[in-house]
JSON list of C-alpha atoms in Angstrom, two decimals:
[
{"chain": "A", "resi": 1, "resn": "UNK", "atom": "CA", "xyz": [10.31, -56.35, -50.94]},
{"chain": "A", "resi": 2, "resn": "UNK", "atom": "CA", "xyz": [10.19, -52.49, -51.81]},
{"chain": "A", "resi": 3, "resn": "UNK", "atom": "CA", "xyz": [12.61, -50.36, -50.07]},
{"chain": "A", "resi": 4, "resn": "UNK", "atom": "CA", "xyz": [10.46, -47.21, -49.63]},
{"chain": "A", "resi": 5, "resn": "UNK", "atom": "CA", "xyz": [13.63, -44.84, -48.56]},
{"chain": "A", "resi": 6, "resn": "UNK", "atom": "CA", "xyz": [17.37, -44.66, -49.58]},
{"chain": "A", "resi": 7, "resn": "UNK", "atom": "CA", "xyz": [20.65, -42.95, -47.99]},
{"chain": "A", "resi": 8, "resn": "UNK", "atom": "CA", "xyz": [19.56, -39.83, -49.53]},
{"chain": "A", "resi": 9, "resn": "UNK", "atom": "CA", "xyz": [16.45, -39.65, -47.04]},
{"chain": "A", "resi": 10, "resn": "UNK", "atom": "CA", "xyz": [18.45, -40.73, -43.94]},
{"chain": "A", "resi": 11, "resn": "UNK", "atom": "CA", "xyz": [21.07, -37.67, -45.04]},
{"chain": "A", "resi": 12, "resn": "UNK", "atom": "CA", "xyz": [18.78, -35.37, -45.77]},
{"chain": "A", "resi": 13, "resn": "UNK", "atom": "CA", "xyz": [16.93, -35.82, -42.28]},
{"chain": "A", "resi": 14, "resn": "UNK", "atom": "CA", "xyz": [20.55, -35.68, -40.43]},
{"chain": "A", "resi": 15, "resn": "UNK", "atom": "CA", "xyz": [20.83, -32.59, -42.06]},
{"chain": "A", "resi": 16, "resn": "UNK", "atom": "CA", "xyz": [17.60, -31.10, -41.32]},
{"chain": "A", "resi": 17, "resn": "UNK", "atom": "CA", "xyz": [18.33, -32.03, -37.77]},
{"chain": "A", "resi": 18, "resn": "UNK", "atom": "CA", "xyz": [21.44, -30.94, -37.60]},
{"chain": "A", "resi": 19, "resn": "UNK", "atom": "CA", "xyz": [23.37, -33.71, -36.49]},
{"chain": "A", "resi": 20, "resn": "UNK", "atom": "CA", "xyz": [27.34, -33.28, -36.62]},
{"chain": "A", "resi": 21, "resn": "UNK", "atom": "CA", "xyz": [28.42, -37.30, -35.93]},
{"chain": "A", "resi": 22, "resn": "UNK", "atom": "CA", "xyz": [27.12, -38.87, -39.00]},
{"chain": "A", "resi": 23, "resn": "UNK", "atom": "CA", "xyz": [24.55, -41.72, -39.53]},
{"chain": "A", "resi": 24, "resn": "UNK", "atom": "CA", "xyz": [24.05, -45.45, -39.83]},
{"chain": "A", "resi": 25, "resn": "UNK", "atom": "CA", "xyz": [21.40, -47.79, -40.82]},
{"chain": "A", "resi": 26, "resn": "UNK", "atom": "CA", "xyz": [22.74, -51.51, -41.01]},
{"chain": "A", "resi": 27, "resn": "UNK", "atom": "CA", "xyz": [25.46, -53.46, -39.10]},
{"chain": "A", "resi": 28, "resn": "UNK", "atom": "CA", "xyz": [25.04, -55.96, -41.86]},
{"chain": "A", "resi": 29, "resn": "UNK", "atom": "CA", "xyz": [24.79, -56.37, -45.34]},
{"chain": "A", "resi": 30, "resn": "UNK", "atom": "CA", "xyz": [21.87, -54.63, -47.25]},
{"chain": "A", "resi": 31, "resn": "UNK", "atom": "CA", "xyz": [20.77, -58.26, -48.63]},
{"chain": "A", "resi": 32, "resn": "UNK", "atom": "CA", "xyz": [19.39, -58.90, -45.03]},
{"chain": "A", "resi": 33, "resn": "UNK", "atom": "CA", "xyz": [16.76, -56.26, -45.25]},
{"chain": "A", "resi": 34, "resn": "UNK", "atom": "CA", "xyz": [14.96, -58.75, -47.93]},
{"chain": "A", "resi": 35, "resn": "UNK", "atom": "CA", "xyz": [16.58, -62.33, -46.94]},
{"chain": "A", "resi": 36, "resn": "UNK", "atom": "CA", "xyz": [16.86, -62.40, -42.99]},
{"chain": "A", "resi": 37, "resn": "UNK", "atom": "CA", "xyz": [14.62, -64.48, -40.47]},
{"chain": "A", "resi": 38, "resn": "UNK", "atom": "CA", "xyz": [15.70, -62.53, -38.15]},
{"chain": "A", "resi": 39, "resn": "UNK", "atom": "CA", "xyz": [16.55, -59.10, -36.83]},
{"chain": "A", "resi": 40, "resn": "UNK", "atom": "CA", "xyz": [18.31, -57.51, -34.08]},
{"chain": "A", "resi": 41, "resn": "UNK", "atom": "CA", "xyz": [17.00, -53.74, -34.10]},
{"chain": "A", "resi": 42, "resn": "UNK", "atom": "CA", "xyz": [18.66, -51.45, -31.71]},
{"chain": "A", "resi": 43, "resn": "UNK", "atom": "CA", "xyz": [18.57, -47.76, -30.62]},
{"chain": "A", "resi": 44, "resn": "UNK", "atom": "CA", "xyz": [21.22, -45.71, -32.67]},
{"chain": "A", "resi": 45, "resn": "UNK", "atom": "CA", "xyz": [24.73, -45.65, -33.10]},
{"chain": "A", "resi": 46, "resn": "UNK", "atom": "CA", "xyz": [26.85, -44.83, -30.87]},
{"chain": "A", "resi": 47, "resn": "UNK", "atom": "CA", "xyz": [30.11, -42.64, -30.87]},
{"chain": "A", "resi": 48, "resn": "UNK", "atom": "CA", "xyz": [31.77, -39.49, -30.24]},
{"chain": "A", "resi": 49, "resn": "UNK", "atom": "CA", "xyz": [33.47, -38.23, -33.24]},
{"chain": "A", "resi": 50, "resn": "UNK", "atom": "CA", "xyz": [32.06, -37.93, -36.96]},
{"chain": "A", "resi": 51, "resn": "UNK", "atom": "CA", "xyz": [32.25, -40.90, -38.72]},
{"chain": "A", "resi": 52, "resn": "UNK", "atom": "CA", "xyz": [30.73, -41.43, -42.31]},
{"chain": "A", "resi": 53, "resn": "UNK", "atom": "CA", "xyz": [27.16, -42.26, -43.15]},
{"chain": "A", "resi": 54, "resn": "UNK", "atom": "CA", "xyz": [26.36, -45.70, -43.85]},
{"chain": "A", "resi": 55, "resn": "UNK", "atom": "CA", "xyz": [23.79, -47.23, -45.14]},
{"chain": "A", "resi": 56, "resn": "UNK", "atom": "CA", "xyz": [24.80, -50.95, -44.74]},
{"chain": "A", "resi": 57, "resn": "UNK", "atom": "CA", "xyz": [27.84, -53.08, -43.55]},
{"chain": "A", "resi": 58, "resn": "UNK", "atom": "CA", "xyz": [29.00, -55.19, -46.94]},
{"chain": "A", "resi": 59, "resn": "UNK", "atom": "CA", "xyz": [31.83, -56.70, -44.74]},
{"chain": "A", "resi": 60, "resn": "UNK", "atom": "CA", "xyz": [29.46, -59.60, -43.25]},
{"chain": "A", "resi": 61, "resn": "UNK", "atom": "CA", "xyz": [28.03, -58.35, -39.91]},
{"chain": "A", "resi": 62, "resn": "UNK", "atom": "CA", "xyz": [29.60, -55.30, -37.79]},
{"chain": "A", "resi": 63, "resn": "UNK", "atom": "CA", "xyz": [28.87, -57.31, -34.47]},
{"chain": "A", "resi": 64, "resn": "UNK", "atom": "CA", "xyz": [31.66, -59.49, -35.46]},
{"chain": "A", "resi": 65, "resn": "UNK", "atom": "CA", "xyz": [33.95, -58.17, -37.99]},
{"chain": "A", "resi": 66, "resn": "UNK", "atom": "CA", "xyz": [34.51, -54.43, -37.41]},
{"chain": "A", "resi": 67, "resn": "UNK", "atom": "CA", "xyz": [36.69, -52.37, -35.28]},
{"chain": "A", "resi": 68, "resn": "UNK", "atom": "CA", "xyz": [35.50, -50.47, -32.93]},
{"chain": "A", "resi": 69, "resn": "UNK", "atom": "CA", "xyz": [37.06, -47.89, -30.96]},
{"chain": "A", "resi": 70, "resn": "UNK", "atom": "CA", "xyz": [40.54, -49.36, -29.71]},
{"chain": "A", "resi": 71, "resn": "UNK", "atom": "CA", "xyz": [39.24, -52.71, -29.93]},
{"chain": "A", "resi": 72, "resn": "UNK", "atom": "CA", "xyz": [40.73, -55.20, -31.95]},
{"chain": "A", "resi": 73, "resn": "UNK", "atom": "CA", "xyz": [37.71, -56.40, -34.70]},
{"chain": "A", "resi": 74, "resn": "UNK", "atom": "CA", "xyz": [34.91, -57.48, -33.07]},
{"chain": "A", "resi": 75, "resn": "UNK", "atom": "CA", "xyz": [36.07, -57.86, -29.76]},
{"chain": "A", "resi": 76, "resn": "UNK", "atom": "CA", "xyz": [34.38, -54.46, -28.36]},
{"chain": "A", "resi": 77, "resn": "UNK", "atom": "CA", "xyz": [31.96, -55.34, -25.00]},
{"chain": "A", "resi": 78, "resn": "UNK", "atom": "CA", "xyz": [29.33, -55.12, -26.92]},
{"chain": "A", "resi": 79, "resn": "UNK", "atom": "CA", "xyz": [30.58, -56.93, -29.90]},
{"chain": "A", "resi": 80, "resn": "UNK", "atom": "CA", "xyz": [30.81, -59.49, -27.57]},
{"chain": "A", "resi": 81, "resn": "UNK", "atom": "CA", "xyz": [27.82, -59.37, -26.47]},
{"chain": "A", "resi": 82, "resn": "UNK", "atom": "CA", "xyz": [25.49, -59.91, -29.41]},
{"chain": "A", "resi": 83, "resn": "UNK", "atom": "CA", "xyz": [27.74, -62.37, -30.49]},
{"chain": "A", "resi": 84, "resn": "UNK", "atom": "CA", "xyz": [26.74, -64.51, -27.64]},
{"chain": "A", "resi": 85, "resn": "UNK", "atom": "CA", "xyz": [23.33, -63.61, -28.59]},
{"chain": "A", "resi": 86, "resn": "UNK", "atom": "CA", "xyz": [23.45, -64.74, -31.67]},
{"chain": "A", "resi": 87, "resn": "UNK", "atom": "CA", "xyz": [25.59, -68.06, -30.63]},
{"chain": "A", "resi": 88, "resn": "UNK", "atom": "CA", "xyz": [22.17, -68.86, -28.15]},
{"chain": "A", "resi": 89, "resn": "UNK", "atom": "CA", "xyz": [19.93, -68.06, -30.80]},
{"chain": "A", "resi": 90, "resn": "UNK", "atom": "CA", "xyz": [21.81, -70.13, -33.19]},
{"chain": "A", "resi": 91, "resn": "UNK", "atom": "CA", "xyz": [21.90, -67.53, -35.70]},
{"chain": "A", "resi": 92, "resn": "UNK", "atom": "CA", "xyz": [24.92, -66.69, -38.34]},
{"chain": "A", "resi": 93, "resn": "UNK", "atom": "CA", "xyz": [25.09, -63.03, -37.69]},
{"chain": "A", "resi": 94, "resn": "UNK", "atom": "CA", "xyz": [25.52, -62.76, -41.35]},
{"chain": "A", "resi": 95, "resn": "UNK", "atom": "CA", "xyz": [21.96, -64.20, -41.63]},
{"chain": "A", "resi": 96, "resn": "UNK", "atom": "CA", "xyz": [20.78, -61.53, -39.51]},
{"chain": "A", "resi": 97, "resn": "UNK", "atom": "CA", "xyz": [18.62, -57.95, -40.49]},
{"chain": "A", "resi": 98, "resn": "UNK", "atom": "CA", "xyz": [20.96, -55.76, -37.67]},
{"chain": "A", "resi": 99, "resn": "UNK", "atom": "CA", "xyz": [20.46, -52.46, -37.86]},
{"chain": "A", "resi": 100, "resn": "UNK", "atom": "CA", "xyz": [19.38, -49.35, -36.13]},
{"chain": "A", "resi": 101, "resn": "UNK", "atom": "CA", "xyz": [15.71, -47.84, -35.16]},
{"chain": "A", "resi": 102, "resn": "UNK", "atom": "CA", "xyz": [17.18, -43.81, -34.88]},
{"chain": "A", "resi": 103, "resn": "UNK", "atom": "CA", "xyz": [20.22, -43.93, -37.29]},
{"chain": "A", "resi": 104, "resn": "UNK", "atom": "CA", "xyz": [21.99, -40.69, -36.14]},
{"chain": "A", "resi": 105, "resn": "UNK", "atom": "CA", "xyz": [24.51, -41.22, -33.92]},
{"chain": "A", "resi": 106, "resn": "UNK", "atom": "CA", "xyz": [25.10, -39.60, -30.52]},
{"chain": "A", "resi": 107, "resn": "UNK", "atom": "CA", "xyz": [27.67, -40.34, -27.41]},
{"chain": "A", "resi": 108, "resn": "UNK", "atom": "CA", "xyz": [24.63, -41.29, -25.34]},
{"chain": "A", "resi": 109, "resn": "UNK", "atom": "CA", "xyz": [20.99, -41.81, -26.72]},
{"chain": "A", "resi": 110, "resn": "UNK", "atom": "CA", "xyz": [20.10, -38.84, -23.42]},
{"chain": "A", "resi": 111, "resn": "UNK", "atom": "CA", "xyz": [22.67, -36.22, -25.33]},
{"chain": "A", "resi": 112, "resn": "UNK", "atom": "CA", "xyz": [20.71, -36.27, -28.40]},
{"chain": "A", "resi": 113, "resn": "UNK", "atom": "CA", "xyz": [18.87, -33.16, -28.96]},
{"chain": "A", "resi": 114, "resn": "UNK", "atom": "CA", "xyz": [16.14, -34.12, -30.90]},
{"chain": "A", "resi": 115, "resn": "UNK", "atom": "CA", "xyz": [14.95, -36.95, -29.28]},
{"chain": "A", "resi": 116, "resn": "UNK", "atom": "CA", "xyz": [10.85, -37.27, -29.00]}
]
């Protein structure tokens, strides 16, 4: 499988936009993109403060293992959440393509200024 864009495209679109929080693409590792069975695509990132672009999650799968907000790792709501997704699916969530369909991040999807 052929990935036909890179970082560099997702930047220089956040840019062009002019989008002050940063970006994201994957909430797992970039290996899923070719190996995965599955996929859990959502909107965009959320947040409310910059955080670094990302293009992938190396650290197995973000739903589980990352901190977020004042959460202790992977106990956030909806950490939670699609955890118990992936339990009734009977999915590892490192097995799984997660990512995002709009990587630039916003507070709420309705705050984003260049939505279509």
């Amino acid at each position: 499988m052929t990935i036909a864009f890179g970082p560099q495209d997702i930047q220089r679109e956040h840019d062009w936009l002019g989008c002050q929080l940063g970006w994201r693409f994957l909430y797992a590792p970039e290996r899923t993109l070719r190996e995965a069975d599955v996929a859990l695509i959502t909107l965009n990132p959320g947040g409310d403060r910059y955080q670094p672009p990302a293009w992938s999650y190396e650290g197995g799968d973000a739903y589980c293992s990352e901190r977020w907000g004042d959460c202790e790792p992977g106990a956030h709501a909806l950490q939670r959440q699609v955890q118990r997704l992936f339990a009734i699916m009977s999915v590892e969530p490192t097995a799984v393509l997660s990512g995002v369909l709009v990587p630039f991040r916003s507070r709420r999807w309705e705050s984003w200024p260049q939505q279509a």
